[in-house]
XYZ file of C-alpha atoms in Angstrom:
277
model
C 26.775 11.152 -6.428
C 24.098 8.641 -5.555
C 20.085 9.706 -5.944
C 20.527 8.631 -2.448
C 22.406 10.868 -1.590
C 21.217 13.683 -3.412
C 17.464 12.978 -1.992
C 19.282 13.189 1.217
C 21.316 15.965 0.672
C 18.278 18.129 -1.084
C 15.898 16.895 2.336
C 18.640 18.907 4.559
C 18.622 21.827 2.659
C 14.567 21.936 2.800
C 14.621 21.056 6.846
C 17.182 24.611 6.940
C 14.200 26.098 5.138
C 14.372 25.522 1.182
C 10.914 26.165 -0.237
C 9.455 25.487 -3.000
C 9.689 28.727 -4.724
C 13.088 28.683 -3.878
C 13.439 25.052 -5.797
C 15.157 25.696 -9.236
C 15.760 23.199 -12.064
C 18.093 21.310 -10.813
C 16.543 20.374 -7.358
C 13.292 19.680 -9.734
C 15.778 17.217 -11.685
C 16.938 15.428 -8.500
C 12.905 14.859 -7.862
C 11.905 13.855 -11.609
C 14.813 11.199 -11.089
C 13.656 10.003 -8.232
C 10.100 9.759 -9.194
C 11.476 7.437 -12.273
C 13.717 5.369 -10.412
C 10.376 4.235 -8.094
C 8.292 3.970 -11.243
C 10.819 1.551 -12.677
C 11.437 -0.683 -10.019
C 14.769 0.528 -8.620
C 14.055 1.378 -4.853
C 10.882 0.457 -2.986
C 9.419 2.287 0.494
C 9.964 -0.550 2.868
C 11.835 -3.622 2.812
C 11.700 -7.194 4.574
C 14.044 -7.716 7.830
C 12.343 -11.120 8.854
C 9.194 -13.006 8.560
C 6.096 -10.962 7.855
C 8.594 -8.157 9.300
C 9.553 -4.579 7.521
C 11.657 -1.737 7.496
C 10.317 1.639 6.144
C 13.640 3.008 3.829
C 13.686 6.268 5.352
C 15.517 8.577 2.511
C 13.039 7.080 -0.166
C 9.854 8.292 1.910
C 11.862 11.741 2.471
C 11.945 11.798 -1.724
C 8.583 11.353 -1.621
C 7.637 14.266 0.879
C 10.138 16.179 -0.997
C 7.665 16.284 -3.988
C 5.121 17.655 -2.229
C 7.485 20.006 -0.308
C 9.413 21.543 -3.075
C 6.727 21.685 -6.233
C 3.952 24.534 -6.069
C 0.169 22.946 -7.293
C -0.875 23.899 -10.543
C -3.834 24.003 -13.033
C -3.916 20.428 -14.606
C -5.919 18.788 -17.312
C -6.720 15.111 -17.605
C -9.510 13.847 -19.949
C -11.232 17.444 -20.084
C -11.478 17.846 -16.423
C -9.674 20.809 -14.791
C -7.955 19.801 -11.263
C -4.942 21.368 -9.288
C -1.904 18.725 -8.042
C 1.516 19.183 -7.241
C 2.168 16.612 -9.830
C 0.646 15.473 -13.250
C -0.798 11.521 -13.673
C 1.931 9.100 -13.979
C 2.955 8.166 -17.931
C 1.535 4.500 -18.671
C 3.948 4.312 -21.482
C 6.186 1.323 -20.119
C 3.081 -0.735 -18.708
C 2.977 -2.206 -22.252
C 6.766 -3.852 -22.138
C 5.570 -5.361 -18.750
C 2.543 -6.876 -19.736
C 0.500 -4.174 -16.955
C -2.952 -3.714 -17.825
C -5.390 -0.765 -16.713
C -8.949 0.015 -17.950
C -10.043 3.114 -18.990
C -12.352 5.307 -17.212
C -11.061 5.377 -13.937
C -7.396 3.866 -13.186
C -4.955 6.194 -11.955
C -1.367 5.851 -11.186
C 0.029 8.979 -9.673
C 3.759 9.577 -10.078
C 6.729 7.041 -8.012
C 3.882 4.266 -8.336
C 5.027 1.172 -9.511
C 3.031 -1.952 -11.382
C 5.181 -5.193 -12.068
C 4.960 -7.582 -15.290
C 1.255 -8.791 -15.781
C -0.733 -6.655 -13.360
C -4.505 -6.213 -13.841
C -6.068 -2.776 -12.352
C -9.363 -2.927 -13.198
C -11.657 0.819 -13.005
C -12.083 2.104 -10.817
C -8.948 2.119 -8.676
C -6.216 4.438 -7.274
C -2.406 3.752 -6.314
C -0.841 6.431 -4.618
C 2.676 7.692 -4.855
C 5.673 5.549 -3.532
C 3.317 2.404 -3.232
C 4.103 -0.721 -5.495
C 2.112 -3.628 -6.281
C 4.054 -6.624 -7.476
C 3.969 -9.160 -10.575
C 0.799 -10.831 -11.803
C -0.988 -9.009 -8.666
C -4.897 -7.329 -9.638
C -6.106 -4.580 -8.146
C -9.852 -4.358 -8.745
C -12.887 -1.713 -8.810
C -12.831 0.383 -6.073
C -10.099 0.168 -4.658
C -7.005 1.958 -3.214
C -3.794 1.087 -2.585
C -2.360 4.335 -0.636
C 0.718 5.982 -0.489
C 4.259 3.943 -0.229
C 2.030 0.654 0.200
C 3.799 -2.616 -0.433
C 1.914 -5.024 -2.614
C 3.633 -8.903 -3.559
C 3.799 -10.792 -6.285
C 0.656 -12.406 -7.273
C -1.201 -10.592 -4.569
C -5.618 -10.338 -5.266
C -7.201 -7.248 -4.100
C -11.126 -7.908 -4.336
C -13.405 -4.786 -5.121
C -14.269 -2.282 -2.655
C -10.968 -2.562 -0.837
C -8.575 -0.377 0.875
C -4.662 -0.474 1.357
C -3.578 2.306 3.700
C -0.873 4.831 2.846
C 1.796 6.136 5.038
C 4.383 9.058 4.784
C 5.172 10.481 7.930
C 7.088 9.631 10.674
C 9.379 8.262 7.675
C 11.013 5.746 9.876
C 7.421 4.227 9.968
C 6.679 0.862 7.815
C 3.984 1.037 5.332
C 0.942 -1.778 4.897
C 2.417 -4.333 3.369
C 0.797 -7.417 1.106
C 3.060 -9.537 1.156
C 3.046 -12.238 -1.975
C 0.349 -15.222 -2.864
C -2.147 -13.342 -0.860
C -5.957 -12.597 -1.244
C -7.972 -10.169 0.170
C -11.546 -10.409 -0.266
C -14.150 -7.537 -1.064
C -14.641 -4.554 1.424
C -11.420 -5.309 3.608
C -9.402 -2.149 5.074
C -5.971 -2.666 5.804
C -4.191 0.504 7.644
C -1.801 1.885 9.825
C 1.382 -0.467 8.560
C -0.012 -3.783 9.260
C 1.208 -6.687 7.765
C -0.435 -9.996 6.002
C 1.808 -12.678 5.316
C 2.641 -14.539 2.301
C -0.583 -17.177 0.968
C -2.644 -15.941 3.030
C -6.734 -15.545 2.454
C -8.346 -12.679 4.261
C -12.228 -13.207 4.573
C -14.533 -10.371 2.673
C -14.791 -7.133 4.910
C -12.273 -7.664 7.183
C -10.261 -5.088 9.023
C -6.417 -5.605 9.559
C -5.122 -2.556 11.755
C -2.735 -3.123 14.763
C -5.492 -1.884 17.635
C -7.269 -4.767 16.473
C -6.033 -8.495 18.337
C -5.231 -11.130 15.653
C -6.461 -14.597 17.648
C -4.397 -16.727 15.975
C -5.511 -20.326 16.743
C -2.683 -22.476 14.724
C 0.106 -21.218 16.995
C -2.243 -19.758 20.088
C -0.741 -16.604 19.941
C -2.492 -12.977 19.839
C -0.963 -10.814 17.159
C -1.019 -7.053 16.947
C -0.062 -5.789 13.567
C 0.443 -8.627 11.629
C -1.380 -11.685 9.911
C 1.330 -14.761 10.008
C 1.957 -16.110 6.594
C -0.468 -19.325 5.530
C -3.461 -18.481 7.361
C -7.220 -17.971 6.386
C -8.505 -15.063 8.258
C -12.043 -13.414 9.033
C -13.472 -11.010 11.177
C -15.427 -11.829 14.458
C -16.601 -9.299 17.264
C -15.715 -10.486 21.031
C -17.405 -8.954 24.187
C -16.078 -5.417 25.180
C -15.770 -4.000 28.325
C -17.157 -1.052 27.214
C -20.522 -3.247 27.967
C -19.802 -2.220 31.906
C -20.633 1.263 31.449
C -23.699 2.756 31.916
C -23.658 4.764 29.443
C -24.692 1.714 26.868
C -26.898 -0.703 27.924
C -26.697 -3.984 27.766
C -23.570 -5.663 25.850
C -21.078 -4.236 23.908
C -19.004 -5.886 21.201
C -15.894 -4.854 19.686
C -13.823 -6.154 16.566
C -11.504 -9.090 16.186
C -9.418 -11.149 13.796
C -9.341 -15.286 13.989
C -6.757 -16.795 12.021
C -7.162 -20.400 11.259
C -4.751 -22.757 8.905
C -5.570 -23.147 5.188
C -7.370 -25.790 4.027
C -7.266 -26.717 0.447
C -10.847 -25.629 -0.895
C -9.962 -22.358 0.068
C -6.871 -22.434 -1.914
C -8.687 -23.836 -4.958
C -11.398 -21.072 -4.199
C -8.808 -18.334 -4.835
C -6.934 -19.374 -7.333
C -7.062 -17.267 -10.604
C -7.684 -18.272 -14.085
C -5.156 -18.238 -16.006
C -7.273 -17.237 -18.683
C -6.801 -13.654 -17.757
C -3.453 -13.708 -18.484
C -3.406 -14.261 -21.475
């Protein structure tokens, strides 16, 4: 039998009312598979349909609520803190065959997380169960990458930056990063948008699908999505808001331009290979 089909098999049973006191070794099996098979690489949370274009994989986001459905919290202890989870810290044995690097102090990797060959996280940073962040990719201080989150290959996440999560509905897409991009400090990127390949995202930007993408290489508006090979920043357009009395004056309210790349921003973002070495 396929872990597919066991995940789906074991979600049934907990929809007819399986709890987690009822969960016995062998349903606890089924999950401690699953939670390896994400850590290694196997499956993934989402997968691309088209251009800058996802599918959620619905029966790996049901293993992941199934982890939180069918284990009871207990008393943990990490580093000499006390603190009750459903689940301990991921292992960080097999980041050392791949090259992965996290500082002390401060990185955690919860269980079904996944870090490819050469990633940086610097402390300190989060990434949540289910999410993934691809090869040569760094995650740096401060930041989170949330639950089921995508993350490319060779993907920059500057400091004070955060990646959505997303488990329910679990036919919904997660954020996705998709690779070659780079995100500068202080962006938030939620609610399953996604930002195409090689593209540069402007410091503090916001990339969530009730906010217009103005995107002035094609002249198109975008909702949701940042087409691959652009250089975007934020900008604040006149809201209509400003027509009520109840604020005075004008009102302004968030937007997204999206220009072409030129080549000094490329060369701006490119990392040193120094670090990885």
């Amino acid at each position: 039998m396929s872990l597919e089909t066991e995940i789906s098999d074991l979600w049934n049973r907990y929809e007819d009312g399986l709890t987690a006191e009822e969960a016995g070794s062998s349903e606890l099996e089924t999950l401690d598979a699953f939670l390896a098979a994400l850590e290694a690489g196997e499956y993934r949370a989402a997968e691309k349909v088209g251009p800058a274009e996802w599918e959620a994989v619905p029966w790996v986001k049901r293993g992941v609520l199934l982890n939180f459905g069918l284990r009871e919290t207990q008393p943990r202890t990490y580093g000499g803190v006390d603190y009750y989870d459903v689940l301990p810290l991921r292992s960080t044995d097999d980041l050392a065959d791949r090259g992965a690097r996290n500082t002390p102090d401060g990185t955690v990797l919860r269980p079904g997380s996944y870090l490819g060959e050469d990633v940086i996280m610097m402390s300190p940073s989060f990434v949540n169960i289910g999410a993934r962040v691809g090869d040569d990719s760094l995650v740096d201080s401060n930041d989170v990458v949330g639950s089921c989150a995508q993350i490319g290959d060779g993907v920059k996440i500057g400091a004070n930056t955060l990646i959505g999560g997303v488990l329910e509905p679990v036919e919904d897409a997660p954020v996705v990063v998709e690779d070659g991009v780079s995100l500068g400090a202080g962006c938030r990127v939620t609610s399953g948008f996604v930002v195409g390949e090689n593209s540069v995202v402007g410091e503090d930007t916001l990339l969530t699908p009730r906010i217009p993408v103005y995107d002035l290489v094609e002249e198109e508006v975008h909702y949701g999505r940042l087409p691959p090979e652009r250089r975007a920043f934020q900008r604040y357009v006149e809201s209509s808001v400003s027509d009520e009395e109840l604020i005075p004056g004008k009102a302004y309210k968030p937007a997204v331009v999206a220009t072409g790349l030129e080549q000094e921003t490329l060369e701006a973002t490119q990392r040193e290979g120094a670090l990885r070495e």
